[in-house]
mmCIF file of C-alpha atoms and ligand atoms in Angstrom:
data_model
loop_
_atom_site.group_PDB
_atom_site.id
_atom_site.type_symbol
_atom_site.label_atom_id
_atom_site.label_comp_id
_atom_site.label_asym_id
_atom_site.label_seq_id
_atom_site.Cartn_x
_atom_site.Cartn_y
_atom_site.Cartn_z
ATOM 1 C CA UNK A 30 18.161 -7.420 -3.569
ATOM 2 C CA UNK A 31 14.980 -6.320 -5.319
ATOM 3 C CA UNK A 32 12.058 -8.643 -5.435
ATOM 4 C CA UNK A 33 9.421 -6.301 -7.116
ATOM 5 C CA UNK A 34 10.227 -3.258 -8.913
ATOM 6 C CA UNK A 35 7.763 -0.543 -9.818
ATOM 7 C CA UNK A 36 8.672 2.210 -12.674
ATOM 8 C CA UNK A 37 6.993 5.034 -13.622
ATOM 9 C CA UNK A 38 3.329 3.726 -12.970
ATOM 10 C CA UNK A 39 0.358 5.684 -14.231
ATOM 11 C CA UNK A 40 -3.144 5.003 -13.510
ATOM 12 C CA UNK A 41 -5.753 7.472 -14.607
ATOM 13 C CA UNK A 42 -9.659 7.676 -14.477
ATOM 14 C CA UNK A 43 -11.367 8.831 -17.599
ATOM 15 C CA UNK A 44 -14.446 10.676 -15.871
ATOM 16 C CA UNK A 45 -16.954 13.112 -16.994
ATOM 17 C CA UNK A 46 -15.314 15.821 -15.397
ATOM 18 C CA UNK A 47 -12.107 15.158 -17.068
ATOM 19 C CA UNK A 48 -8.879 12.961 -16.471
ATOM 20 C CA UNK A 49 -7.846 11.966 -12.756
ATOM 21 C CA UNK A 50 -4.353 11.130 -12.593
ATOM 22 C CA UNK A 51 -4.823 8.944 -9.426
ATOM 23 C CA UNK A 52 -1.253 7.458 -9.751
ATOM 24 C CA UNK A 53 1.119 9.756 -11.701
ATOM 25 C CA UNK A 54 4.442 8.346 -12.301
ATOM 26 C CA UNK A 55 5.248 6.144 -9.101
ATOM 27 C CA UNK A 56 8.250 4.231 -9.072
ATOM 28 C CA UNK A 57 9.700 2.128 -6.199
ATOM 29 C CA UNK A 58 11.725 -1.178 -5.461
ATOM 30 C CA UNK A 59 10.697 -3.467 -2.788
ATOM 31 C CA UNK A 60 13.722 -5.551 -1.344
ATOM 32 C CA UNK A 61 13.688 -9.115 -0.403
ATOM 33 C CA UNK A 62 12.655 -9.385 3.347
ATOM 34 C CA UNK A 63 11.560 -5.716 3.998
ATOM 35 C CA UNK A 64 8.548 -3.809 4.633
ATOM 36 C CA UNK A 65 7.976 -0.826 2.575
ATOM 37 C CA UNK A 66 5.407 1.715 4.006
ATOM 38 C CA UNK A 67 3.435 3.889 1.632
ATOM 39 C CA UNK A 68 1.988 6.687 3.636
ATOM 40 C CA UNK A 69 -0.238 9.847 2.654
ATOM 41 C CA UNK A 70 -3.389 11.121 3.093
ATOM 42 C CA UNK A 71 -6.817 10.106 1.896
ATOM 43 C CA UNK A 72 -6.809 10.100 -1.913
ATOM 44 C CA UNK A 73 -3.143 10.209 -2.340
ATOM 45 C CA UNK A 74 -3.099 7.113 -4.758
ATOM 46 C CA UNK A 75 -2.169 4.305 -2.301
ATOM 47 C CA UNK A 76 -4.737 1.976 -2.952
ATOM 48 C CA UNK A 77 -4.869 2.622 -6.620
ATOM 49 C CA UNK A 78 -1.037 1.943 -6.585
ATOM 50 C CA UNK A 79 -1.648 -1.265 -4.764
ATOM 51 C CA UNK A 80 -4.161 -2.416 -7.208
ATOM 52 C CA UNK A 81 -2.343 -1.339 -10.216
ATOM 53 C CA UNK A 82 0.708 -3.355 -9.079
ATOM 54 C CA UNK A 83 -1.726 -6.584 -8.578
ATOM 55 C CA UNK A 84 -3.109 -5.879 -12.277
ATOM 56 C CA UNK A 85 -6.543 -4.823 -10.998
ATOM 57 C CA UNK A 86 -6.906 -1.355 -11.923
ATOM 58 C CA UNK A 87 -9.464 -2.026 -14.390
ATOM 59 C CA UNK A 88 -11.541 -3.208 -11.745
ATOM 60 C CA UNK A 89 -12.025 0.188 -10.499
ATOM 61 C CA UNK A 90 -12.728 1.565 -14.119
ATOM 62 C CA UNK A 91 -9.413 2.789 -14.215
ATOM 63 C CA UNK A 92 -6.588 2.226 -16.856
ATOM 64 C CA UNK A 93 -2.794 1.873 -16.446
ATOM 65 C CA UNK A 94 -1.658 4.184 -19.244
ATOM 66 C CA UNK A 95 1.870 3.516 -18.479
ATOM 67 C CA UNK A 96 4.595 1.920 -16.452
ATOM 68 C CA UNK A 97 6.386 -1.291 -15.507
ATOM 69 C CA UNK A 98 5.846 -3.803 -12.616
ATOM 70 C CA UNK A 99 8.855 -6.386 -12.764
ATOM 71 C CA UNK A 100 8.719 -9.665 -10.501
ATOM 72 C CA UNK A 101 10.873 -12.613 -11.114
ATOM 73 C CA UNK A 102 12.461 -11.115 -14.113
ATOM 74 C CA UNK A 103 8.932 -10.172 -15.902
ATOM 75 C CA UNK A 104 7.005 -7.130 -16.531
ATOM 76 C CA UNK A 105 3.924 -8.270 -15.568
ATOM 77 C CA UNK A 106 1.935 -5.381 -17.057
ATOM 78 C CA UNK A 107 3.397 -6.349 -20.482
ATOM 79 C CA UNK A 108 2.269 -10.024 -19.838
ATOM 80 C CA UNK A 109 -1.349 -9.744 -18.294
ATOM 81 C CA UNK A 110 -1.679 -13.633 -18.137
ATOM 82 C CA UNK A 111 0.857 -14.135 -15.840
ATOM 83 C CA UNK A 112 -1.004 -12.295 -13.367
ATOM 84 C CA UNK A 113 -3.305 -15.558 -12.951
ATOM 85 C CA UNK A 114 -0.252 -17.491 -11.527
ATOM 86 C CA UNK A 115 1.125 -14.494 -9.691
ATOM 87 C CA UNK A 116 -1.894 -12.837 -7.904
ATOM 88 C CA UNK A 117 -2.872 -14.415 -4.753
ATOM 89 C CA UNK A 118 -0.209 -17.021 -5.118
ATOM 90 C CA UNK A 119 3.243 -15.300 -5.459
ATOM 91 C CA UNK A 120 1.803 -12.017 -4.466
ATOM 92 C CA UNK A 121 -1.136 -11.344 -2.454
ATOM 93 C CA UNK A 122 -3.288 -8.360 -1.630
ATOM 94 C CA UNK A 123 -4.996 -7.412 1.678
ATOM 95 C CA UNK A 124 -7.471 -5.264 0.322
ATOM 96 C CA UNK A 125 -8.798 -1.907 2.115
ATOM 97 C CA UNK A 126 -12.167 -2.826 1.801
ATOM 98 C CA UNK A 127 -11.876 -5.983 4.188
ATOM 99 C CA UNK A 128 -15.844 -6.542 3.930
ATOM 100 C CA UNK A 129 -15.861 -6.479 0.021
ATOM 101 C CA UNK A 130 -12.707 -9.000 -0.313
ATOM 102 C CA UNK A 131 -14.963 -11.860 0.994
ATOM 103 C CA UNK A 132 -18.023 -13.665 -0.287
ATOM 104 C CA UNK A 133 -20.976 -13.102 1.786
ATOM 105 C CA UNK A 134 -22.650 -16.225 0.741
ATOM 106 C CA UNK A 135 -19.792 -18.649 1.622
ATOM 107 C CA UNK A 136 -18.275 -19.652 5.216
ATOM 108 C CA UNK A 137 -14.768 -18.594 5.711
ATOM 109 C CA UNK A 138 -13.499 -22.297 5.393
ATOM 110 C CA UNK A 139 -15.113 -22.613 2.012
ATOM 111 C CA UNK A 140 -13.177 -19.418 0.880
ATOM 112 C CA UNK A 141 -9.832 -20.523 2.147
ATOM 113 C CA UNK A 142 -10.575 -24.004 0.740
ATOM 114 C CA UNK A 143 -11.513 -22.460 -2.699
ATOM 115 C CA UNK A 144 -8.195 -20.415 -2.802
ATOM 116 C CA UNK A 145 -6.409 -23.607 -2.278
ATOM 117 C CA UNK A 146 -8.287 -25.734 -4.888
ATOM 118 C CA UNK A 147 -7.833 -22.970 -7.458
ATOM 119 C CA UNK A 148 -3.996 -22.209 -6.851
ATOM 120 C CA UNK A 149 -2.778 -25.196 -5.296
ATOM 121 C CA UNK A 150 -5.124 -27.850 -6.930
ATOM 122 C CA UNK A 151 -5.664 -29.349 -3.346
ATOM 123 C CA UNK A 152 -8.758 -31.847 -2.924
ATOM 124 C CA UNK A 153 -11.297 -30.570 -0.007
ATOM 125 C CA UNK A 154 -9.931 -33.507 1.961
ATOM 126 C CA UNK A 155 -6.432 -32.001 1.624
ATOM 127 C CA UNK A 156 -7.319 -28.505 2.048
ATOM 128 C CA UNK A 157 -9.136 -29.227 5.596
ATOM 129 C CA UNK A 158 -6.087 -29.671 7.379
ATOM 130 C CA UNK A 159 -4.361 -26.725 5.934
ATOM 131 C CA UNK A 160 -7.345 -24.756 6.713
ATOM 132 C CA UNK A 161 -7.238 -25.350 10.146
ATOM 133 C CA UNK A 162 -3.405 -24.830 10.392
ATOM 134 C CA UNK A 163 -3.779 -21.498 8.618
ATOM 135 C CA UNK A 164 -6.583 -20.112 10.802
ATOM 136 C CA UNK A 165 -4.474 -21.245 13.936
ATOM 137 C CA UNK A 166 -1.541 -19.621 12.400
ATOM 138 C CA UNK A 167 -3.277 -16.293 12.563
ATOM 139 C CA UNK A 168 -4.287 -16.794 16.066
ATOM 140 C CA UNK A 169 -7.910 -16.984 15.913
ATOM 141 C CA UNK A 170 -9.204 -18.262 19.209
ATOM 142 C CA UNK A 171 -11.372 -21.224 17.752
ATOM 143 C CA UNK A 172 -10.130 -21.934 14.393
ATOM 144 C CA UNK A 173 -12.938 -24.881 13.877
ATOM 145 C CA UNK A 174 -15.586 -22.586 14.579
ATOM 146 C CA UNK A 175 -14.400 -19.738 12.544
ATOM 147 C CA UNK A 176 -14.155 -21.697 9.427
ATOM 148 C CA UNK A 177 -17.865 -22.436 9.796
ATOM 149 C CA UNK A 178 -18.886 -18.799 10.152
ATOM 150 C CA UNK A 179 -20.085 -16.556 7.312
ATOM 151 C CA UNK A 180 -18.135 -13.149 6.760
ATOM 152 C CA UNK A 181 -20.958 -10.997 8.669
ATOM 153 C CA UNK A 182 -20.708 -13.247 11.679
ATOM 154 C CA UNK A 183 -17.061 -12.377 12.237
ATOM 155 C CA UNK A 184 -15.829 -9.350 14.409
ATOM 156 C CA UNK A 185 -13.516 -6.902 12.930
ATOM 157 C CA UNK A 186 -10.389 -8.031 14.393
ATOM 158 C CA UNK A 187 -11.411 -12.003 13.427
ATOM 159 C CA UNK A 188 -12.046 -10.466 9.757
ATOM 160 C CA UNK A 189 -8.460 -8.747 9.552
ATOM 161 C CA UNK A 190 -7.177 -12.210 10.567
ATOM 162 C CA UNK A 191 -9.077 -14.266 8.078
ATOM 163 C CA UNK A 192 -8.056 -11.909 5.321
ATOM 164 C CA UNK A 193 -4.225 -12.591 6.376
ATOM 165 C CA UNK A 194 -5.043 -16.009 6.593
ATOM 166 C CA UNK A 195 -6.421 -15.802 2.805
ATOM 167 C CA UNK A 196 -3.231 -13.852 1.621
ATOM 168 C CA UNK A 197 -0.738 -16.300 3.233
ATOM 169 C CA UNK A 198 -2.601 -19.616 2.254
ATOM 170 C CA UNK A 199 -0.423 -20.123 -1.035
ATOM 171 C CA UNK A 200 2.882 -19.089 0.843
ATOM 172 C CA UNK A 201 3.383 -16.005 -1.391
ATOM 173 C CA UNK A 202 6.947 -13.882 -1.454
ATOM 174 C CA UNK A 203 5.217 -10.575 -1.017
ATOM 175 C CA UNK A 204 2.083 -9.234 0.728
ATOM 176 C CA UNK A 205 0.776 -5.753 -0.064
ATOM 177 C CA UNK A 206 -1.493 -4.941 3.045
ATOM 178 C CA UNK A 207 -3.649 -1.880 2.436
ATOM 179 C CA UNK A 208 -4.751 -0.385 5.595
ATOM 180 C CA UNK A 209 -4.880 -3.559 7.086
ATOM 181 C CA UNK A 210 -5.956 -2.659 10.588
ATOM 182 C CA UNK A 211 -7.244 0.770 10.437
ATOM 183 C CA UNK A 212 -10.696 0.016 10.825
ATOM 184 C CA UNK A 213 -9.943 -1.741 14.296
ATOM 185 C CA UNK A 214 -9.783 0.262 17.745
ATOM 186 C CA UNK A 215 -6.227 0.741 18.871
ATOM 187 C CA UNK A 216 -5.577 -2.360 20.928
ATOM 188 C CA UNK A 217 -6.929 -4.551 18.268
ATOM 189 C CA UNK A 218 -4.732 -2.803 15.554
ATOM 190 C CA UNK A 219 -1.718 -3.404 17.598
ATOM 191 C CA UNK A 220 -2.501 -7.062 18.021
ATOM 192 C CA UNK A 221 -3.111 -7.456 14.186
ATOM 193 C CA UNK A 222 0.093 -5.440 13.251
ATOM 194 C CA UNK A 223 2.194 -7.562 15.640
ATOM 195 C CA UNK A 224 0.586 -10.905 14.165
ATOM 196 C CA UNK A 225 1.429 -9.502 10.661
ATOM 197 C CA UNK A 226 4.974 -8.360 11.625
ATOM 198 C CA UNK A 227 5.392 -11.823 13.580
ATOM 199 C CA UNK A 228 4.143 -13.675 10.289
ATOM 200 C CA UNK A 229 6.468 -11.644 7.940
ATOM 201 C CA UNK A 230 9.578 -12.559 10.075
ATOM 202 C CA UNK A 231 8.582 -16.077 10.312
ATOM 203 C CA UNK A 232 7.719 -16.702 6.671
ATOM 204 C CA UNK A 233 10.693 -14.458 5.305
ATOM 205 C CA UNK A 234 7.850 -12.344 3.275
ATOM 206 C CA UNK A 235 8.401 -9.084 1.997
ATOM 207 C CA UNK A 236 5.797 -6.691 2.390
ATOM 208 C CA UNK A 237 4.149 -3.232 1.194
ATOM 209 C CA UNK A 238 2.477 -2.001 3.978
ATOM 210 C CA UNK A 239 -0.201 1.126 3.382
ATOM 211 C CA UNK A 240 -1.258 3.173 6.155
ATOM 212 C CA UNK A 241 -2.093 6.835 6.629
ATOM 213 C CA UNK A 242 -1.105 6.567 10.155
ATOM 214 C CA UNK A 243 2.554 7.775 10.513
ATOM 215 C CA UNK A 244 2.806 5.814 13.986
ATOM 216 C CA UNK A 245 1.953 2.457 12.104
ATOM 217 C CA UNK A 246 4.622 3.136 9.438
ATOM 218 C CA UNK A 247 7.201 4.261 11.641
ATOM 219 C CA UNK A 248 6.677 1.037 13.697
ATOM 220 C CA UNK A 249 6.211 -1.197 11.316
ATOM 221 C CA UNK A 250 8.268 -0.462 8.114
ATOM 222 C CA UNK A 251 11.821 -0.404 6.900
ATOM 223 C CA UNK A 252 11.709 2.172 4.082
ATOM 224 C CA UNK A 253 8.944 4.661 3.177
ATOM 225 C CA UNK A 254 7.240 6.326 0.343
ATOM 226 C CA UNK A 255 5.432 9.643 0.908
ATOM 227 C CA UNK A 256 2.745 9.738 -1.488
ATOM 228 C CA UNK A 257 0.499 12.923 -2.523
ATOM 229 C CA UNK A 258 -1.429 13.797 -5.548
ATOM 230 C CA UNK A 259 -0.556 10.451 -6.946
ATOM 231 C CA UNK A 260 3.269 11.094 -6.841
ATOM 232 C CA UNK A 261 5.970 10.223 -4.583
ATOM 233 C CA UNK A 262 7.084 13.293 -2.800
ATOM 234 C CA UNK A 263 9.671 11.567 -0.610
ATOM 235 C CA UNK A 264 11.234 8.113 0.083
ATOM 236 C CA UNK A 265 14.139 6.577 1.880
ATOM 237 C CA UNK A 266 14.569 4.624 5.109
ATOM 238 C CA UNK A 267 11.822 5.007 7.452
ATOM 239 C CA UNK A 268 13.907 6.380 10.396
ATOM 240 C CA UNK A 269 15.634 8.927 8.155
ATOM 241 C CA UNK A 270 12.635 9.899 6.389
ATOM 242 C CA UNK A 271 10.225 10.370 9.789
ATOM 243 C CA UNK A 272 13.285 11.632 11.875
ATOM 244 C CA UNK A 273 14.518 14.264 9.460
ATOM 245 C CA UNK A 274 11.921 15.036 6.736
ATOM 246 C CA UNK A 275 13.340 16.994 3.728
ATOM 247 C CA UNK A 276 9.947 17.772 1.834
ATOM 248 C CA UNK A 277 7.326 20.144 3.219
ATOM 249 C CA UNK A 278 4.507 17.805 2.589
ATOM 250 C CA UNK A 279 6.194 15.361 5.061
ATOM 251 C CA UNK A 280 6.904 17.927 7.546
ATOM 252 C CA UNK A 281 3.403 19.060 7.491
ATOM 253 C CA UNK A 282 2.368 15.288 7.981
ATOM 254 C CA UNK A 283 4.510 14.712 10.883
ATOM 255 C CA UNK A 284 3.400 18.039 12.385
ATOM 256 C CA UNK A 285 -0.303 17.165 12.163
ATOM 257 C CA UNK A 286 0.646 13.670 13.588
ATOM 258 C CA UNK A 287 2.343 15.202 16.562
ATOM 259 C CA UNK A 288 -0.838 17.688 17.073
ATOM 260 C CA UNK A 289 -3.303 14.742 16.958
ATOM 261 C CA UNK A 290 -1.201 12.887 19.215
ATOM 262 C CA UNK A 291 -1.117 15.354 21.747
ATOM 263 C CA UNK A 292 -4.837 15.943 21.386
ATOM 264 C CA UNK A 293 -4.606 19.706 21.201
ATOM 265 C CA UNK A 294 -3.000 22.742 19.376
ATOM 266 C CA UNK A 295 -3.396 24.365 15.809
ATOM 267 C CA UNK A 296 -2.229 22.593 12.473
ATOM 268 C CA UNK A 297 -0.266 24.777 10.420
ATOM 269 C CA UNK A 298 -1.274 23.057 7.433
ATOM 270 C CA UNK A 299 -4.339 25.111 7.495
ATOM 271 C CA UNK A 300 -5.831 24.440 3.916
ATOM 272 C CA UNK A 301 -6.281 20.860 4.581
ATOM 273 C CA UNK A 302 -8.198 19.355 1.698
ATOM 274 C CA UNK A 303 -7.400 16.442 -0.604
ATOM 275 C CA UNK A 304 -4.972 16.804 -3.580
ATOM 276 C CA UNK A 305 -6.593 18.302 -6.487
ATOM 277 C CA UNK A 306 -6.124 15.600 -9.299
ATOM 278 C CA UNK A 307 -7.508 17.537 -12.158
ATOM 279 C CA UNK A 308 -5.528 20.604 -11.610
ATOM 280 C CA UNK A 309 -2.068 22.192 -12.001
ATOM 281 C CA UNK A 310 -0.987 19.723 -14.378
ATOM 282 C CA UNK A 311 2.469 21.961 -14.543
ATOM 283 C CA UNK A 312 3.606 22.724 -10.929
ATOM 284 C CA UNK A 313 4.433 20.715 -8.001
ATOM 285 C CA UNK A 314 1.124 18.928 -6.708
ATOM 286 C CA UNK A 315 1.848 20.181 -3.336
ATOM 287 C CA UNK A 316 2.117 23.966 -4.586
ATOM 288 C CA UNK A 317 -1.157 25.030 -3.452
ATOM 289 C CA UNK A 318 -1.098 23.532 0.164
ATOM 290 C CA UNK A 319 2.851 24.615 0.566
ATOM 291 C CA UNK A 320 3.644 27.200 2.626
ATOM 292 C CA UNK A 321 7.207 27.529 0.957
ATOM 293 C CA UNK A 322 5.983 27.492 -2.644
ATOM 294 C CA UNK A 323 7.929 29.760 -4.836
ATOM 295 C CA UNK A 324 7.392 30.537 -8.699
ATOM 296 C CA UNK A 325 9.309 27.645 -9.766
ATOM 297 C CA UNK A 326 6.851 25.442 -7.974
ATOM 298 C CA UNK A 327 4.138 26.586 -9.998
ATOM 299 C CA UNK A 328 5.676 26.532 -13.066
ATOM 300 C CA UNK A 329 7.711 23.132 -13.169
ATOM 301 C CA UNK A 330 7.119 19.749 -11.698
ATOM 302 C CA UNK A 331 9.963 18.438 -9.591
ATOM 303 C CA UNK A 332 10.737 14.578 -10.230
ATOM 304 C CA UNK A 333 12.258 12.749 -7.392
ATOM 305 C CA UNK A 334 15.965 13.372 -6.955
ATOM 306 C CA UNK A 335 18.591 11.465 -4.956
ATOM 307 C CA UNK A 336 19.570 12.968 -1.986
ATOM 308 C CA UNK A 337 22.317 11.348 0.050
ATOM 309 C CA UNK A 338 22.217 7.362 0.414
ATOM 310 C CA UNK A 339 19.059 5.726 -0.599
ATOM 311 C CA UNK A 340 16.836 8.648 0.009
ATOM 312 C CA UNK A 341 14.804 10.633 -2.643
ATOM 313 C CA UNK A 342 12.880 13.858 -2.740
ATOM 314 C CA UNK A 343 10.786 15.649 -5.236
ATOM 315 C CA UNK A 344 10.979 19.352 -4.210
ATOM 316 C CA UNK A 345 12.655 22.172 -5.854
ATOM 317 C CA UNK A 346 13.323 23.927 -2.647
ATOM 318 C CA UNK A 347 15.753 20.858 -1.327
ATOM 319 C CA UNK A 348 19.111 20.902 -2.411
ATOM 320 C CA UNK A 349 19.568 17.463 -4.175
ATOM 321 C CA UNK A 350 22.969 15.940 -5.801
ATOM 322 C CA UNK A 351 21.330 17.386 -9.120
ATOM 323 C CA UNK A 352 21.192 20.835 -7.806
ATOM 324 C CA UNK A 353 24.933 20.700 -7.729
ATOM 325 C CA UNK A 354 25.236 19.434 -11.341
HETATM 326 N N1 ATP B 416 -13.407 4.355 -8.680
HETATM 327 C C1 ATP B 416 -13.000 5.683 -8.811
HETATM 328 N N2 ATP B 416 -13.402 6.351 -9.805
HETATM 329 C C2 ATP B 416 -12.908 7.657 -10.207
HETATM 330 N N3 ATP B 416 -11.807 8.262 -9.257
HETATM 331 C C3 ATP B 416 -11.329 7.392 -8.266
HETATM 332 C C4 ATP B 416 -11.894 6.135 -8.118
HETATM 333 N N4 ATP B 416 -11.172 5.511 -7.157
HETATM 334 C C5 ATP B 416 -10.331 6.206 -6.614
HETATM 335 N N5 ATP B 416 -10.311 7.469 -7.398
HETATM 336 C C6 ATP B 416 -9.216 8.451 -7.617
HETATM 337 O O1 ATP B 416 -7.948 8.202 -7.238
HETATM 338 C C7 ATP B 416 -7.604 8.962 -6.146
HETATM 339 C C8 ATP B 416 -6.545 8.090 -5.230
HETATM 340 O O2 ATP B 416 -7.350 7.070 -4.484
HETATM 341 P P1 ATP B 416 -6.812 6.115 -3.624
HETATM 342 O O3 ATP B 416 -8.074 4.993 -3.256
HETATM 343 O O4 ATP B 416 -5.593 5.352 -4.203
HETATM 344 O O5 ATP B 416 -6.484 6.759 -2.285
HETATM 345 P P2 ATP B 416 -5.747 6.469 -1.030
HETATM 346 O O6 ATP B 416 -4.515 7.062 -0.838
HETATM 347 O O7 ATP B 416 -5.955 5.004 -1.104
HETATM 348 O O8 ATP B 416 -6.835 7.024 -0.151
HETATM 349 P P3 ATP B 416 -7.318 6.375 1.375
HETATM 350 O O9 ATP B 416 -6.352 6.847 2.425
HETATM 351 O O10 ATP B 416 -8.690 7.256 1.585
HETATM 352 O O11 ATP B 416 -7.555 5.232 1.404
HETATM 353 C C9 ATP B 416 -8.746 9.507 -5.335
HETATM 354 O O12 ATP B 416 -8.562 10.681 -4.852
HETATM 355 C C10 ATP B 416 -9.820 9.517 -6.359
HETATM 356 O O13 ATP B 416 -9.828 10.874 -7.105
HETATM 357 MG MG1 MG B 417 -6.677 3.602 0.100
#
């Protein structure tokens, strides 16, 4: 069953150079208890999608121009005041910019206390026992000490654990984790991801996990969206999408991953630059980097179409169910 449903989300930046379509018609469902991965290279629109779902696009200077975010029977984008009771409480975000997520002049303990006071109306005394339990649950070696520290005194690994504790403090249904461990070294990253996996299983959370690393996505998600140029190019169960990619972009991403993993060789996606979000308003967003692009790919934008069970792909060159209609 779906716990969150996002339909046709469009978030644009109006800049002096023109309109940037950072998120351009993104749809997905999050099922109860699952982890939905969102993967794609830098600039694909992953973070803007996360912030738009949280009702925070305006903080970036962007506007959500279209779309629906359904949670508990309500379209949150149509009822912005509902976000006050949902954000941080029912749906929590672990933001990509870990440093900016915390207030530099308040200790960790004070910040958790503030969340508990605002959202759950706990007194300072009531909050204190919850704080130490929370910090313990994210496996911080000395929760008492950590509570007395300021954010700049924390190591990268401890900072990620504190952010997870903050996200968990109101016992939400959904966590959206935006690159939760990508700034950490490989060992710490593995530890933090394992902690997130275990916490999710223990508390029956549903999760959106954003990462640009296919290894992280393959080990930590049930289904995956592959994003590029503000659009979903492919989506489906993670083992199927990564084991048998259909979209040329997913294939290219996997090839890059394999090459990097082996630490040698040439990447065939030679023109490796971020998606151009201003240009090519008609065709496929990936056409200028796609080695298979045909005339139709430049002329007409492919929409995500169903392929088999539980999969979609947005590519003119892939045979989909609608190709037979
Ligand atoms: N504050 C901003 N002003 C203008 N454009 C922005 C701003 N923030 C993001 N964008 C645009 O939105 C696009 C998507 O950005 P987003 O941060 O969602 O990418 P991402 O997929 O999260 O990348 P990364 O992997 O680097 O975190 C960017 O390419 C950029 O063009
Ligand atoms: Mg991002």
